[in-house]
Amino acid sequence: MDEVRTLRFDDGAPVTAASGIAPLGDGWLLAQDDSTHAAWLRDGAVRAVRVLPPVDGLDLFSEAAGTKRLKPDLEVACPAEVDGEPAVLLLGSGSTPQRMRGVLVRLTNGRPQVAAAELGPLYAAVAARLDLPAEHLNLEGASRHGDTVRWFNRGNLSAGVVSASVDVPLEALVDAVLGGDAASVPVGRSLAYELGEVEGVGLAVTDAIALPDGRVLLSAAAEDSPNAVDDGPVVATALALVDGDRVVDLVALPEVDGHVHKVEGLALRRFADGEAHLLAVVDDDDPDVPSTVLGLRVDLTAGRQRVKRATDV
């Protein structure tokens, strides 16, 4: 990987804990899981977009400050529509009751317009469909398949939890964020994914994107964490190509200067001639380290994929 861009807001403040990325207008909206603001990347500039009100007067949260328990933990950024116009759906991880909110960001006259809602009953229904107790819920990624959102729960093999997903109708999910009944959102079939392990640490899904041929690319991290809330050392990251619940292939993401980058968000820039051109955002779980965005080309030909090289973003 030879092209990596460090992310800072226009005032010089770092973008931290980037956890999801999706197209918005002529740019890309990035979720920060430790903040009440998203980051809007456009033409080389990075603008802060408030997506939630302050929590106890705070907009940034960290373990060092003793405020991690308050963070909204927005982990998903998924393309959506409202009245036929593009939008981005941001979703909390659900790993605590405070992290069960949804946010919809759309553009009105070129300016972001935000709506948010508590979605606790929906998260409870997802946990029930996955047959998981609440403490193992950790929804960190989503891929869009036409009118359906495939919502991914990050596994933890040390706790006996495999990575899995459920299917949710996009329109019903958007309606719930816009003030509808979260309890009425249907939760469809579940799938489980066996991604293996590295150095005894299980790989677990951190995000996903749907490909035009119906398959899905997953980002995965082998993070030695005891539960769905606490961070741990990341020993490796990877991309996995899946067809349904079958893992077709898997490749390790290269280290950068001897450092494992924990990719937590994926977006598809374009797909042509068997190549997926991606943007990937990195959360290094350090509030003092700016997040990075990676440009990747993934070769999907001959039933085999490999990261060919990073491209400048």
XYZ file of C-alpha atoms in Angstrom:
313
model
C 0.000 0.000 0.000
C 1.815 3.112 -1.164
C -0.846 5.822 -1.163
C -2.492 6.844 2.106
C -4.169 10.153 2.907
C -4.337 11.553 6.431
C -7.680 13.164 7.251
C -7.944 16.538 8.954
C -10.771 19.009 9.046
C -10.238 22.358 7.372
C -9.382 23.926 10.753
C -6.576 21.402 11.250
C -8.350 19.212 13.814
C -7.951 15.488 13.123
C -10.729 13.291 11.822
C -10.707 10.491 14.394
C -12.196 7.004 14.605
C -13.447 6.956 11.005
C -15.860 4.034 10.937
C -17.933 4.281 7.744
C -17.975 6.016 4.364
C -20.677 6.594 1.746
C -21.194 8.985 -1.190
C -22.948 12.292 -0.508
C -23.369 14.804 -3.321
C -20.017 15.339 -5.028
C -18.098 13.974 -2.051
C -18.019 11.330 0.670
C -19.556 11.363 4.139
C -17.467 9.694 6.867
C -18.873 8.555 10.196
C -16.729 9.079 13.308
C -17.636 6.603 16.028
C -16.248 8.836 18.800
C -18.058 12.037 17.816
C -21.403 13.734 17.272
C -20.064 15.038 13.936
C -19.478 13.370 10.603
C -16.794 14.451 8.139
C -17.728 15.497 4.578
C -14.805 14.986 2.203
C -15.119 17.120 -0.966
C -12.521 18.362 -3.428
C -9.710 17.852 -0.940
C -11.498 19.762 1.835
C -12.999 18.132 4.940
C -16.019 19.787 6.567
C -17.557 18.851 9.919
C -21.289 18.045 9.796
C -23.203 17.846 13.066
C -25.327 14.696 13.034
C -26.321 14.446 16.712
C -26.665 16.913 19.601
C -23.990 17.018 22.313
C -24.109 14.321 24.979
C -23.723 15.796 28.468
C -22.302 18.864 26.731
C -19.649 16.861 24.864
C -19.024 16.277 21.164
C -15.908 14.087 21.414
C -15.486 11.019 23.589
C -12.549 8.860 24.628
C -11.504 6.206 27.089
C -8.682 8.428 28.368
C -11.180 11.149 29.290
C -13.532 8.638 30.895
C -16.308 9.515 28.428
C -16.231 6.535 26.060
C -19.482 5.179 27.538
C -21.289 8.313 26.281
C -20.308 8.100 22.621
C -23.017 7.492 19.990
C -20.753 4.935 18.260
C -21.991 5.531 14.706
C -20.393 2.626 12.829
C -22.403 2.333 9.596
C -22.571 4.688 6.615
C -24.880 3.314 3.932
C -26.183 4.952 0.721
C -29.927 5.651 0.841
C -32.639 7.805 -0.759
C -35.382 10.115 0.422
C -38.058 11.016 -2.138
C -35.724 9.821 -4.876
C -32.867 12.022 -3.725
C -29.532 10.596 -2.497
C -28.889 10.411 1.225
C -26.646 8.616 3.718
C -27.885 6.441 6.556
C -25.689 6.376 9.678
C -26.359 3.703 12.308
C -25.054 3.092 15.799
C -23.436 -0.183 16.794
C -26.119 -1.146 19.318
C -23.437 -2.365 21.737
C -25.061 -0.316 24.537
C -28.543 1.252 24.810
C -26.979 4.668 24.109
C -25.703 3.385 20.750
C -29.031 2.487 19.142
C -29.659 5.612 17.090
C -30.054 6.147 13.382
C -29.219 9.316 11.452
C -30.204 10.318 7.915
C -28.161 12.967 6.105
C -29.469 14.422 2.831
C -28.753 17.549 0.841
C -31.134 20.497 0.531
C -29.867 23.196 -1.825
C -26.449 21.645 -1.490
C -26.424 21.796 2.318
C -26.647 18.786 4.659
C -29.998 18.264 6.363
C -30.061 15.829 9.273
C -32.736 13.740 10.971
C -32.149 11.300 13.836
C -34.159 8.830 15.889
C -33.867 6.238 18.634
C -34.215 2.732 17.197
C -34.051 0.545 20.299
C -36.929 -1.801 19.329
C -35.303 -2.480 15.945
C -31.965 -3.330 17.552
C -33.757 -5.706 19.910
C -35.390 -7.406 16.915
C -32.010 -7.753 15.164
C -30.464 -9.326 18.266
C -33.386 -11.755 18.473
C -33.025 -12.722 14.800
C -29.299 -13.365 15.347
C -30.099 -15.255 18.570
C -27.696 -13.036 20.482
C -27.901 -11.596 23.988
C -27.780 -7.799 24.008
C -24.162 -7.690 25.232
C -22.945 -9.400 22.032
C -24.681 -7.017 19.631
C -22.116 -4.939 17.705
C -23.455 -3.852 14.305
C -20.491 -2.358 12.476
C -21.181 -2.563 8.751
C -23.829 -2.614 6.042
C -24.050 -3.247 2.330
C -26.872 -2.071 0.110
C -28.561 -4.541 -2.226
C -31.176 -2.582 -4.168
C -34.066 -2.036 -1.751
C -32.421 -4.055 1.034
C -29.750 -3.235 3.606
C -27.633 -6.176 4.755
C -26.608 -5.236 8.299
C -23.506 -6.945 9.716
C -22.815 -7.863 13.318
C -19.138 -8.029 14.151
C -18.254 -11.365 15.673
C -15.908 -12.174 18.534
C -14.653 -15.750 18.403
C -13.153 -15.509 21.894
C -16.727 -15.010 23.139
C -18.135 -17.655 20.794
C -19.823 -15.126 18.477
C -19.416 -15.496 14.701
C -19.825 -12.601 12.283
C -23.358 -12.541 10.894
C -25.870 -10.354 9.060
C -29.583 -9.679 8.747
C -31.550 -8.186 5.856
C -33.691 -5.083 6.489
C -35.856 -3.173 3.964
C -34.178 0.149 3.201
C -37.416 2.136 2.894
C -38.717 0.929 6.257
C -35.372 1.716 7.897
C -35.338 5.239 6.458
C -38.960 5.774 7.552
C -38.047 4.748 11.109
C -35.239 7.315 11.230
C -37.623 9.957 9.901
C -40.051 9.353 12.768
C -41.782 6.081 11.931
C -42.247 3.077 14.186
C -38.899 1.339 14.697
C -40.661 -1.731 16.065
C -42.471 -2.254 12.745
C -39.296 -2.573 10.635
C -39.161 -6.212 9.461
C -35.915 -8.078 10.086
C -35.264 -10.725 7.436
C -32.994 -13.697 7.022
C -29.694 -14.055 8.817
C -26.386 -15.319 7.416
C -23.210 -16.322 9.257
C -19.634 -15.985 7.986
C -16.655 -18.152 8.904
C -13.612 -15.943 8.290
C -10.936 -17.873 10.156
C -8.318 -16.495 12.502
C -4.826 -14.986 12.613
C -2.398 -15.771 15.441
C -5.277 -17.279 17.375
C -7.470 -14.170 17.011
C -10.657 -14.500 14.975
C -11.282 -12.269 11.964
C -14.550 -10.350 12.301
C -16.521 -8.157 9.891
C -16.019 -4.383 10.151
C -17.857 -3.275 6.972
C -19.211 -4.501 3.645
C -20.040 -3.383 0.116
C -22.211 -5.085 -2.490
C -20.696 -5.718 -5.925
C -22.701 -5.479 -9.168
C -22.453 -9.247 -9.668
C -24.288 -9.909 -6.390
C -21.267 -10.884 -4.316
C -20.058 -8.889 -1.313
C -16.656 -7.608 -0.218
C -16.120 -7.596 3.528
C -13.448 -5.813 5.507
C -12.403 -7.782 8.574
C -10.117 -7.280 11.551
C -8.491 -9.745 13.923
C -8.810 -7.690 17.111
C -8.047 -9.326 20.443
C -10.948 -7.785 22.346
C -12.804 -9.408 25.259
C -16.234 -8.002 24.377
C -18.268 -5.760 22.048
C -17.273 -2.517 23.791
C -13.570 -2.598 24.667
C -10.803 -2.162 22.095
C -7.882 -4.562 21.809
C -4.710 -5.049 19.778
C -5.330 -5.634 16.062
C -3.017 -8.334 14.733
C -4.234 -8.316 11.095
C -6.854 -6.967 8.711
C -8.234 -8.490 5.537
C -10.697 -8.289 2.679
C -13.017 -11.244 2.113
C -15.075 -11.996 -0.992
C -18.331 -13.754 -0.116
C -21.167 -15.231 -2.153
C -24.165 -15.584 0.120
C -22.624 -16.951 3.305
C -19.767 -18.716 1.488
C -16.301 -17.196 1.718
C -14.921 -17.383 -1.832
C -11.528 -15.876 -1.073
C -9.682 -13.824 1.495
C -6.552 -11.667 1.348
C -4.592 -9.867 4.034
C -4.318 -6.096 3.806
C -0.673 -5.017 3.765
C 0.820 -3.205 6.715
C 1.980 0.401 6.331
C 5.387 1.146 7.883
C 5.009 -1.962 10.009
C 1.593 -0.870 11.278
C -1.672 -2.791 10.860
C -4.409 -0.430 9.690
C -7.857 -1.335 11.032
C -10.182 -0.700 8.084
C -13.685 0.034 9.412
C -15.422 1.525 6.365
C -15.639 0.647 2.671
C -17.174 2.430 -0.308
C -17.271 1.419 -3.959
C -16.012 4.124 -6.315
C -16.504 2.076 -9.472
C -16.440 -1.465 -10.798
C -15.048 -2.261 -14.245
C -13.239 -5.090 -16.042
C -13.239 -7.306 -12.987
C -11.753 -4.639 -10.735
C -13.386 -2.981 -7.750
C -12.066 0.508 -7.010
C -12.579 1.209 -3.327
C -12.197 3.848 -0.687
C -11.410 2.481 2.762
C -11.290 4.445 6.020
C -9.160 3.481 8.993
C -9.832 3.718 12.726
C -6.618 3.291 14.721
C -8.464 3.534 18.077
C -6.268 6.445 19.139
C -7.860 9.907 19.639
C -4.504 11.566 18.952
C -3.980 9.853 15.580
C -5.827 11.231 12.529
C -7.769 8.649 10.569
C -6.653 7.793 7.078
C -8.425 7.029 3.828
C -6.981 4.444 1.464
C -7.589 4.074 -2.243
C -7.633 0.407 -3.259
C -7.982 -1.556 -6.480
C -9.100 -5.134 -5.943
C -8.707 -7.663 -8.766
C -11.677 -10.048 -8.749
C -10.855 -11.976 -11.915
C -10.183 -15.710 -12.172
C -12.012 -16.326 -8.902
C -9.176 -14.705 -7.031
C -8.815 -11.209 -5.633
C -5.751 -9.341 -4.532
C -5.031 -5.767 -3.616
C -3.079 -4.574 -6.654
C -2.088 -1.212 -5.346
C -3.440 1.772 -3.505
C -4.471 4.715 -5.648
C -4.303 8.355 -4.711
C -7.540 9.780 -3.345
